[in-house]
Structures are given as structure tokens and as C-alpha cells.
Short mmCIF file of C-alpha atoms and ligand atoms in Angstrom, two decimals:
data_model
loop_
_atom_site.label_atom_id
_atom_site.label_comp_id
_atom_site.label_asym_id
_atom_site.label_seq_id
_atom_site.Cartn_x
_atom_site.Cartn_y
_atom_site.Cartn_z
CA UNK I 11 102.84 69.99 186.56
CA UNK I 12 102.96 73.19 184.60
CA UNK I 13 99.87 75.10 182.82
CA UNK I 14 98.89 74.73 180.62
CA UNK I 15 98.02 71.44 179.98
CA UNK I 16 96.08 69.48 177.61
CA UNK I 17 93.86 66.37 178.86
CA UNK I 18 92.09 64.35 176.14
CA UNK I 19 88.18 62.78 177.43
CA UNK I 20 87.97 59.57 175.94
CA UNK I 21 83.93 58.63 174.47
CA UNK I 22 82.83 55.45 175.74
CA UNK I 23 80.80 52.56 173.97
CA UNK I 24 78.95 50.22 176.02
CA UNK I 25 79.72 46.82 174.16
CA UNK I 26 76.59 45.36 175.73
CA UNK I 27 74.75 46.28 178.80
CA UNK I 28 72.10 44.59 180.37
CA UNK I 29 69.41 45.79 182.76
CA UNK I 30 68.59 44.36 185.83
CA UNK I 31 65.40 45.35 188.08
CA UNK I 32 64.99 48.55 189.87
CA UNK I 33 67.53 49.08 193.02
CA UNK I 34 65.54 50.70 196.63
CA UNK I 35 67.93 54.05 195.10
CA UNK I 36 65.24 54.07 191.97
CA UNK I 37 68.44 53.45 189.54
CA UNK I 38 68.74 50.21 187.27
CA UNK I 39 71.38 47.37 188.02
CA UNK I 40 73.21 47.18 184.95
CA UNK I 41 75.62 44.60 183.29
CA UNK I 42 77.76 46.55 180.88
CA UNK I 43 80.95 45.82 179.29
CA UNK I 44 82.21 49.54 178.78
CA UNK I 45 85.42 50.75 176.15
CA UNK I 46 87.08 53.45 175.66
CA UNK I 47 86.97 54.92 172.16
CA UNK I 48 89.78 57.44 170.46
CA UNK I 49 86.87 59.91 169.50
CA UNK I 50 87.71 62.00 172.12
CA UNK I 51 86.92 65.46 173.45
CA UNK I 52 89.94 68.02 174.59
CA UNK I 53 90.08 69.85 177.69
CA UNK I 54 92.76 72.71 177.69
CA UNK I 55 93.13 73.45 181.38
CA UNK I 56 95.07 77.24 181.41
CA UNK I 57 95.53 79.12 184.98
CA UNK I 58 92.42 81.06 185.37
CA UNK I 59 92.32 84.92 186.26
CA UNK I 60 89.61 84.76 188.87
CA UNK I 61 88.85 81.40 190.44
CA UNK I 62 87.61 78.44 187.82
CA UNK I 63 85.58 78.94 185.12
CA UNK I 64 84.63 76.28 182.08
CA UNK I 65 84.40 77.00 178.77
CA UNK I 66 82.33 74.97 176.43
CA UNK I 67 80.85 75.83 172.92
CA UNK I 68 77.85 73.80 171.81
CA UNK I 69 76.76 73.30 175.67
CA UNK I 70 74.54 75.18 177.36
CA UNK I 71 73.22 74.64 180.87
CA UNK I 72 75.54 73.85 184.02
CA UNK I 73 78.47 71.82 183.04
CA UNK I 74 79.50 68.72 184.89
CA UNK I 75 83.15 69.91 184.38
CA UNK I 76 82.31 73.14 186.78
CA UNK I 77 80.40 70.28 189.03
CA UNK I 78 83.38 68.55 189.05
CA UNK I 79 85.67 71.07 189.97
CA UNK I 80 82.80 72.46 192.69
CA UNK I 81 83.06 69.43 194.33
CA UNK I 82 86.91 68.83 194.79
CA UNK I 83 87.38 72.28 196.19
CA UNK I 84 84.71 71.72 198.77
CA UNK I 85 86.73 68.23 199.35
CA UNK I 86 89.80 70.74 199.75
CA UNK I 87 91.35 70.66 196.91
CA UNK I 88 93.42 73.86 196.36
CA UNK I 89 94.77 74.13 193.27
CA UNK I 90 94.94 77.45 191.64
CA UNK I 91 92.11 78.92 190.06
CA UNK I 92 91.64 76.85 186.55
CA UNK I 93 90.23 77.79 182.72
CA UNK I 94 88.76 74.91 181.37
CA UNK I 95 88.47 75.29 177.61
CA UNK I 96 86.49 72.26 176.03
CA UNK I 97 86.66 71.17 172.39
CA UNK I 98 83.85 68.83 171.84
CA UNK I 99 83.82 66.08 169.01
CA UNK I 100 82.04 63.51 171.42
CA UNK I 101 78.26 63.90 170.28
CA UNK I 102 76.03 65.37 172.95
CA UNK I 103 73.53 63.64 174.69
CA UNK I 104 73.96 60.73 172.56
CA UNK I 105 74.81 58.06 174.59
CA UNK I 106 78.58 58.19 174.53
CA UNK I 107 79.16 59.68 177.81
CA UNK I 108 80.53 63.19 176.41
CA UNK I 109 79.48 64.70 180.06
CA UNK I 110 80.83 61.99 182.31
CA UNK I 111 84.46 61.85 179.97
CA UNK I 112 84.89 65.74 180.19
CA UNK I 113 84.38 65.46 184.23
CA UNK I 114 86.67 62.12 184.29
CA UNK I 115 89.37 63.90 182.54
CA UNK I 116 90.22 66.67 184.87
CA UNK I 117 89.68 64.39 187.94
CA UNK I 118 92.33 62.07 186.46
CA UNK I 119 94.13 65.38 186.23
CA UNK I 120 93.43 66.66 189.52
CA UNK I 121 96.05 64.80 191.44
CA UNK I 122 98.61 66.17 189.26
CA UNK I 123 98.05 70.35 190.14
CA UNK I 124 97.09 69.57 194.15
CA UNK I 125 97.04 66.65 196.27
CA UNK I 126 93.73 64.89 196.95
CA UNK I 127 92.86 61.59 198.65
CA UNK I 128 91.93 58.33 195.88
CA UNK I 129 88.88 57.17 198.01
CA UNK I 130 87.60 61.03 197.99
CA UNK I 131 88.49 61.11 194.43
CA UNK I 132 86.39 58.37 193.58
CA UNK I 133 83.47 58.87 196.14
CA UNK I 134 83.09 62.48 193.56
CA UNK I 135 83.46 60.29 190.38
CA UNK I 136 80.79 58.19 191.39
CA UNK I 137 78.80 61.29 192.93
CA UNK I 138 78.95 62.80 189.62
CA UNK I 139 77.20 59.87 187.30
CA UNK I 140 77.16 56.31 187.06
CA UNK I 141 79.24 56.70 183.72
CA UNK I 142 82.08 58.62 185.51
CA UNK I 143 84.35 55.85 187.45
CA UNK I 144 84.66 54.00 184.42
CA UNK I 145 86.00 57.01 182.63
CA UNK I 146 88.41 58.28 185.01
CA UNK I 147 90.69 55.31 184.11
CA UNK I 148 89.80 54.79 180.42
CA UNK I 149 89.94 51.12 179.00
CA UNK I 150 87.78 47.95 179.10
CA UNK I 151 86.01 47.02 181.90
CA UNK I 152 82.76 45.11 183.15
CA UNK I 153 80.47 47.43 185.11
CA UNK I 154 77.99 46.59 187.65
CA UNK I 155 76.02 47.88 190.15
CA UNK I 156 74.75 51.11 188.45
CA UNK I 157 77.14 50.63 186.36
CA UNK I 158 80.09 52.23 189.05
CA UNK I 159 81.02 49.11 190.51
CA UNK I 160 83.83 48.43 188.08
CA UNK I 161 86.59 45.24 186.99
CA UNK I 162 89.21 46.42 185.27
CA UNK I 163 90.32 44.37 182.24
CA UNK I 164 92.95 43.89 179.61
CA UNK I 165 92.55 44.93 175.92
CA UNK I 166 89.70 43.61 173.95
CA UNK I 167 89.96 41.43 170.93
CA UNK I 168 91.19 44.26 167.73
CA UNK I 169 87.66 46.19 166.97
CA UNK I 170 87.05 49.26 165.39
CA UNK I 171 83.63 51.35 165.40
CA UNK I 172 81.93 53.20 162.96
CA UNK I 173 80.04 56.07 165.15
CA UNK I 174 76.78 57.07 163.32
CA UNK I 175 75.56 60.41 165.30
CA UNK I 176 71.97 61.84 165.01
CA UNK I 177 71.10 65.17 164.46
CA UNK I 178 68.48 64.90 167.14
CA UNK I 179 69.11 63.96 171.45
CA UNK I 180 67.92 61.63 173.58
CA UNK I 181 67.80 62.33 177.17
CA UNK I 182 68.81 58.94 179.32
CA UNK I 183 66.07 59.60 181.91
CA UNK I 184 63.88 59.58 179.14
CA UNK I 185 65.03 56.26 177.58
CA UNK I 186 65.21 54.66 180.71
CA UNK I 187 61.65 55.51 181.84
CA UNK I 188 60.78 54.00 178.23
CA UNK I 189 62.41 50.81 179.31
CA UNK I 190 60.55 50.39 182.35
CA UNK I 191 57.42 51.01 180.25
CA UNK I 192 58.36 48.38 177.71
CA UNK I 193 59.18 46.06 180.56
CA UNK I 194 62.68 45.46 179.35
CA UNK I 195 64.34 45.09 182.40
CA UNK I 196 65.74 41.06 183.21
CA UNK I 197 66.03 39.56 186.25
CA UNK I 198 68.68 39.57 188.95
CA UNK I 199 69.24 35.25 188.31
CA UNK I 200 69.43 36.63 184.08
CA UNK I 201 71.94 39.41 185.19
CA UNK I 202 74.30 36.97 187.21
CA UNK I 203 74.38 34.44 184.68
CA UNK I 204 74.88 36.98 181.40
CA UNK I 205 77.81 38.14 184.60
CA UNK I 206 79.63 34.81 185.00
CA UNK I 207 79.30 34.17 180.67
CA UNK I 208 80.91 37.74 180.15
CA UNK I 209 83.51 37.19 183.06
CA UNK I 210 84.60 33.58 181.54
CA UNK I 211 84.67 35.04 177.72
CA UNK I 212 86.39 38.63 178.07
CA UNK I 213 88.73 40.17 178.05
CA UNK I 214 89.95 37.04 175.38
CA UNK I 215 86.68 36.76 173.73
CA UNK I 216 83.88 38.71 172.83
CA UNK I 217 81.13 36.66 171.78
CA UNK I 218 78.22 37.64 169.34
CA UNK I 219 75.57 37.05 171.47
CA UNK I 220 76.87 38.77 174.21
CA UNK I 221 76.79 41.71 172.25
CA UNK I 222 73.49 43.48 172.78
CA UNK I 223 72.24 46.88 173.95
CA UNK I 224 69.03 45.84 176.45
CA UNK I 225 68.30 49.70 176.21
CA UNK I 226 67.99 49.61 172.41
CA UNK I 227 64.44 48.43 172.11
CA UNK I 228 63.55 52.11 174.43
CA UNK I 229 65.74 54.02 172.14
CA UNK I 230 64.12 52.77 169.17
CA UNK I 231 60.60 53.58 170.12
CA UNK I 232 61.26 56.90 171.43
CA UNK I 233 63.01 57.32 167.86
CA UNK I 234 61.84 55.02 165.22
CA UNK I 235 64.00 57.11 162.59
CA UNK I 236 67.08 55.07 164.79
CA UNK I 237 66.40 51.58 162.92
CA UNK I 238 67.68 53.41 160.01
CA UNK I 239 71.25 54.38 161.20
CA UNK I 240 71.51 50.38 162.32
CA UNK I 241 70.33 49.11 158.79
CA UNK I 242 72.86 51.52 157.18
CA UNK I 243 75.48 50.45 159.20
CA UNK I 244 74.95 46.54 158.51
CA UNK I 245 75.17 47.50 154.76
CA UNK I 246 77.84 49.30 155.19
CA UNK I 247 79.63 46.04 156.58
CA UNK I 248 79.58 46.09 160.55
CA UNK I 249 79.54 42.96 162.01
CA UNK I 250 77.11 44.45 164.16
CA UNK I 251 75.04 47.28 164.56
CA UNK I 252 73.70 48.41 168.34
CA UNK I 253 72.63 51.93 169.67
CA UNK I 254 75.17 53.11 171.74
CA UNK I 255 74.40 53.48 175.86
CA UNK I 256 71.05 54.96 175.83
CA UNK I 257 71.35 56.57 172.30
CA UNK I 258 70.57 57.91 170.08
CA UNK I 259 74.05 57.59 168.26
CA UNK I 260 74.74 54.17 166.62
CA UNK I 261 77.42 51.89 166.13
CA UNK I 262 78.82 49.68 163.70
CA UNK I 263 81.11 47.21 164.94
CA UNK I 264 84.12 45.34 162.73
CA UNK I 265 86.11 43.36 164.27
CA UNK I 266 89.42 41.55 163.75
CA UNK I 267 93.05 43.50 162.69
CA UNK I 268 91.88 45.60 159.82
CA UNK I 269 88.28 46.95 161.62
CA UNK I 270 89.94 50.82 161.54
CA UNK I 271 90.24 50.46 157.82
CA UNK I 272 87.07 48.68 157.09
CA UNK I 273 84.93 51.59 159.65
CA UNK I 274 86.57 54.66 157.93
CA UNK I 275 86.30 52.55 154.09
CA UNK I 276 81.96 52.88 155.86
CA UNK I 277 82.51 56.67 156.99
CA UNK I 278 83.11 57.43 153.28
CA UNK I 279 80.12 55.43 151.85
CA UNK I 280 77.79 57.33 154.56
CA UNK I 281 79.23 60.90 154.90
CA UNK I 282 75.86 61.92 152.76
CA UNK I 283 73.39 60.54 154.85
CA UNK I 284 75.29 60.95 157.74
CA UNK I 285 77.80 63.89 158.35
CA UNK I 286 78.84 63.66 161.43
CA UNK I 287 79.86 60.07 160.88
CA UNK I 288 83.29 59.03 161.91
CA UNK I 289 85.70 56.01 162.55
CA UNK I 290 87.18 55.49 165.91
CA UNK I 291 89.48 52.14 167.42
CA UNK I 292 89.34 51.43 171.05
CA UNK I 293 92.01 53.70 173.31
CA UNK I 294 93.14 50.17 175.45
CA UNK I 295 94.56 50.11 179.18
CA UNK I 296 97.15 52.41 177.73
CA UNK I 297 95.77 55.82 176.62
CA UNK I 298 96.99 57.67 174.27
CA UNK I 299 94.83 56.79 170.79
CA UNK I 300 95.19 59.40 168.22
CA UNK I 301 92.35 61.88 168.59
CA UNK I 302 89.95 62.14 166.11
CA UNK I 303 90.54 65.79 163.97
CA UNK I 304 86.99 66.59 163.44
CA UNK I 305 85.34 69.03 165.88
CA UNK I 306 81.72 68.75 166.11
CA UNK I 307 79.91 72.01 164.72
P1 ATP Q 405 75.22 59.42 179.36
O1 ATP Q 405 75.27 58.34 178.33
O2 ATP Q 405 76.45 59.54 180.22
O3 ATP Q 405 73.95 59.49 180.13
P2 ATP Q 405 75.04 61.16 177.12
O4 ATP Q 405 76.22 60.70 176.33
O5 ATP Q 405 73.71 60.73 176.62
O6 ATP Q 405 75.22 60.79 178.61
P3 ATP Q 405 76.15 63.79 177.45
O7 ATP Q 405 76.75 64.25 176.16
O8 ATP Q 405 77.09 63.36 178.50
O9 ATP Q 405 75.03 62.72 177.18
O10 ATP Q 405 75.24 65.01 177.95
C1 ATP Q 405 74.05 64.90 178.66
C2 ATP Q 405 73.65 66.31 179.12
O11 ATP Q 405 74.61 66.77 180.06
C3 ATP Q 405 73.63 67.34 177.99
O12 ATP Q 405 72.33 67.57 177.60
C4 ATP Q 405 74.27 68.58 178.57
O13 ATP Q 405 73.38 69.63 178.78
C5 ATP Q 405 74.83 68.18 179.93
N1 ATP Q 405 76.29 68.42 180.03
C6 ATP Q 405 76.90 68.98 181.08
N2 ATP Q 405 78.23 69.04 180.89
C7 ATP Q 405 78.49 68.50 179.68
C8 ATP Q 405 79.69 68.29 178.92
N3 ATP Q 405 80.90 68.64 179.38
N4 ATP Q 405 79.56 67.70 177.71
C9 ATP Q 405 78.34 67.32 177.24
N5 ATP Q 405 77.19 67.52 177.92
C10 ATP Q 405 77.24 68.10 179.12
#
């Protein structure tokens, strides 16, 4: 492959996800049906003068790009030294995996400027976040486990979103610890049933009741102002309205052939109120959506 290149990081959208009890590791098992939306960042990946070095406006902090690349050079990994410019559209710290898409997109790009062995390619992916496997190889799939342990599936039933951002964060530690405190978390019998219903309906079906966000409730009470953002949504036509991962972003869901039209016909009727809102359709087992032209200020 020549430099440079240009990689695309795919947002996802949990369609539901359920939480189990507390592993031994401290983390939640989850049940989550994770997509992969066109609202994508870009990563422009340029030879870099002196080593690597990442690039991101409206980040600060370490970024789990440079993590990423840290940890396949100590795997051995020698490509040459990289520039990692990132355009991000994918709100931050909102719930839509921003971080974990960024560092999935140049490990799906790392085979392609040096060699490097699948298993130690995924054993990083997974070292990086929970969030990260899935993203490496964007489309539908069920996640368990953390949320790593990951089945693969065809595309989804035609869906479109309507992505709501808030102008405020939410950190996931924060909205998890709120979960335990609400005592929100299901049992391990609840998880494997809600399993085998979602295994026997998707990737055909995607049934109603099946779509719920057991994280919502946390979300919610750490930001009341969120119940807003789902009301809009429902009157601006979505089928259905759920916070998105741990928040605070929210989605409106329309489903069936014409959703894209019917999301960005809800983008116009909300741009006041919301400014950052946009329309996105789901990328499939095939990427290569259109991305979405708005940069995030
Ligand atoms: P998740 O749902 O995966 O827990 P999120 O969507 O809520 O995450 P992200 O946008 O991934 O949140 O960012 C979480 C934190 O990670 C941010 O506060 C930011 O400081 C840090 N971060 C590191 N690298 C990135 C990146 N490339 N893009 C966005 N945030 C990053």
C-alpha cells in the first residue's frame, strides 16, 4: 500500500444491550446487538517525519489511536513511522464509540503497511476496549462477554437513525457505576434467554421489544435533560427512541426502505434545538457508506 491513505472509523449504535451481573474482572456481561453507522470519523494516515505521531482536534488527553499504534510496535510491527490526522464527526464521549472506531480503523489498516499476526491483532483490539473487536470489522453483530466476544451477522432489516448529540459528556465509568447503583443489572438465566430470542430473530428480524438500552435508565438520571432528546425524537417520527451505548447521544430509529429519508426529513425539523443533529443508515458487512459531510466543531 502507498501513503497516503485514507481509512474511514465507522460510529457504532448498540441496537439493544443488556447487562448481565458483575464478572470476577469487575466488568459487566453484556448482551448487545452492535451496527455500524455511516457517521463516520476519517483518519488520514501520511508517512510521518519522526516516528508516529496522532493528530486530533477537539481531543485532548492521550489518544487511543497513539495506544493503538504503541501497542503494535511493541508486538513488532514495523511499519514506517506514521501521521495520523483525525477528522472527527463521531460525537465524543457520547456513547458511539468515537475512541474505539478511530483505534479499529488503523488496526484494520495495519496489515496492509507491515505484516502482523490476526490472533495478536485481535488480542490488542480487545486490549484496547471492549468496543474495539466489534469495530475492527464494521457491520452487525451480537456481542457478548464484555461485549468482545463477537458473532458476526448479515445485514439488518433497512433502518436508518436519526443521531441527536448533546452538548454535554458522559463518561461510561460513570454511567455504569450509576447502573450498579440503580440495580439495573439482570441475571445470567435473563441474559441467556434475551441471547437465544435475539439469536432466533436477527439478523432477519429485529423485534420491538428486543430493542432496549438496559443502560438508559443510568444515563437518564445522571442527565435528566436526556428524556428530552428521546421525546423529540418520537415526535419527530422514530419508531423508537433509545440512548445510544452509555450516552448521552440519542437515537431515533425508522425503519423499513425509506428510514434515510424519513431521519434526515427529522434532522431538518430539529436542527434548532439540536445542531449537531444528523441522519446516518447502517454501513452493512460491506463498508463503504457514504460519509457524513459535517465535521463536528
Ligand atoms: P464508549 O461508548 O466506547 O465507551 P464513548 O463513545 O462514550 O465511548 P469516546 O468518544 O470513544 O466515548 O471517548 C471517550 C474518551 O476517550 C474521551 O473523553 C477522550 O478523551 C478519549 N479518547 C481517546 N482517543 C479518542 C479518539 N480518537 N476519539 C474520541 N475520544 C478519544
Amino acid at each position: 500500500m502507498t501513503l497516503p491513505t485514507f481509512e474511514p472509523a465507522y460510529a457504532k449504535v448498540n441496537l439493544c444491550l443488556f447487562l448481565g451481573p458483575t464478572r470476577a474482572d469487575g466488568r459487566h456481561e453484556l448482551l448487545t446487538l452492535f451496527d455500524s453507522l455511516t457517521l463516520a470519523d476519517g483518519l488520514e494516515v501520511t508517512p510521518g517525519p519522526s516516528g508516529d505521531r496522532v493528530v486530533c482536534a477537539g481531543v485532548r488527553g492521550p489518544n487511543l489511536v497513539a495506544d493503538a499504534l504503541a501497542a503494535l510496535r511493541a508486538a513488532g510491527w514495523d511499519a514506517p513511522g506514521l501521521r495520523v490526522a483525525i477528522e472527527k464527526r463521531i460525537p465524543v464521549a457520547a456513547g458511539m464509540g468515537g475512541g474505539s472506531a478511530d483505534a479499529a480503523a488503523i488496526l484494520r489498516l495495519a496489515p496492509r503497511l507491515a505484516a502482523v499476526d490476526p490472533d495478536v491483532l485481535a488480542e490488542i483490539a480487545a486490549g484496547l476496549g471492549a468496543d474495539v473487536p466489534a469495530q475492527v470489522d464494521p457491520g452487525p453483530s451480537i456481542g457478548t462477554g464484555a461485549g468482545e466476544v463477537l458473532q458476526p451477522l448479515a445485514a439488518l432489516p433497512p433502518y436508518a437513525v436519526l443521531v441527536l448529540p448533546q452538548p454535554f459528556p458522559l463518561s461510561t465509568a460513570a454511567v455504569y457505576r450509576e447502573a450498579d447503583r440503580l440495580g439495573l443489572a439482570r441475571t445470567s438465566d435473563e441474559l441467556s434467554a434475551l441471547h437465544a430470542e435475539l439469536t432466533a430473530a436477527v439478523p432477519d428480524r429485529l423485534p420491538d421489544g428486543l430493542i432496549v438500552n438496559d443502560l438508559q435508565p443510568a444515563a437518564v438520571s445522571l442527565a435528566p435533560v436526556i428524556e428530552n432528546a428521546l421525546q423529540a425524537a418520537r415526535d419527530a417520527g422514530a419508531d423508537r427512541a433509545l440512548v445510544c451505548g452509555s450516552g448521552p447521544t440519542v437515537i431515533g430509529l425508522y425503519t423499513g426502505g425509506g428510514g434515510l429519508e424519513r431521519a434526515a426529513a427529522a434532522v431538518q425539523t430539529l436542527r434548532a434545538s439540536y445542531p449537531r443533529a444528523t441522519a446516518a443508515g447502517a454501513v452493512g458487512r460491506c463498508p463503504g457508506g457514504v460519509l457524513d459531510p459535517t465535521p463536528n466543531e
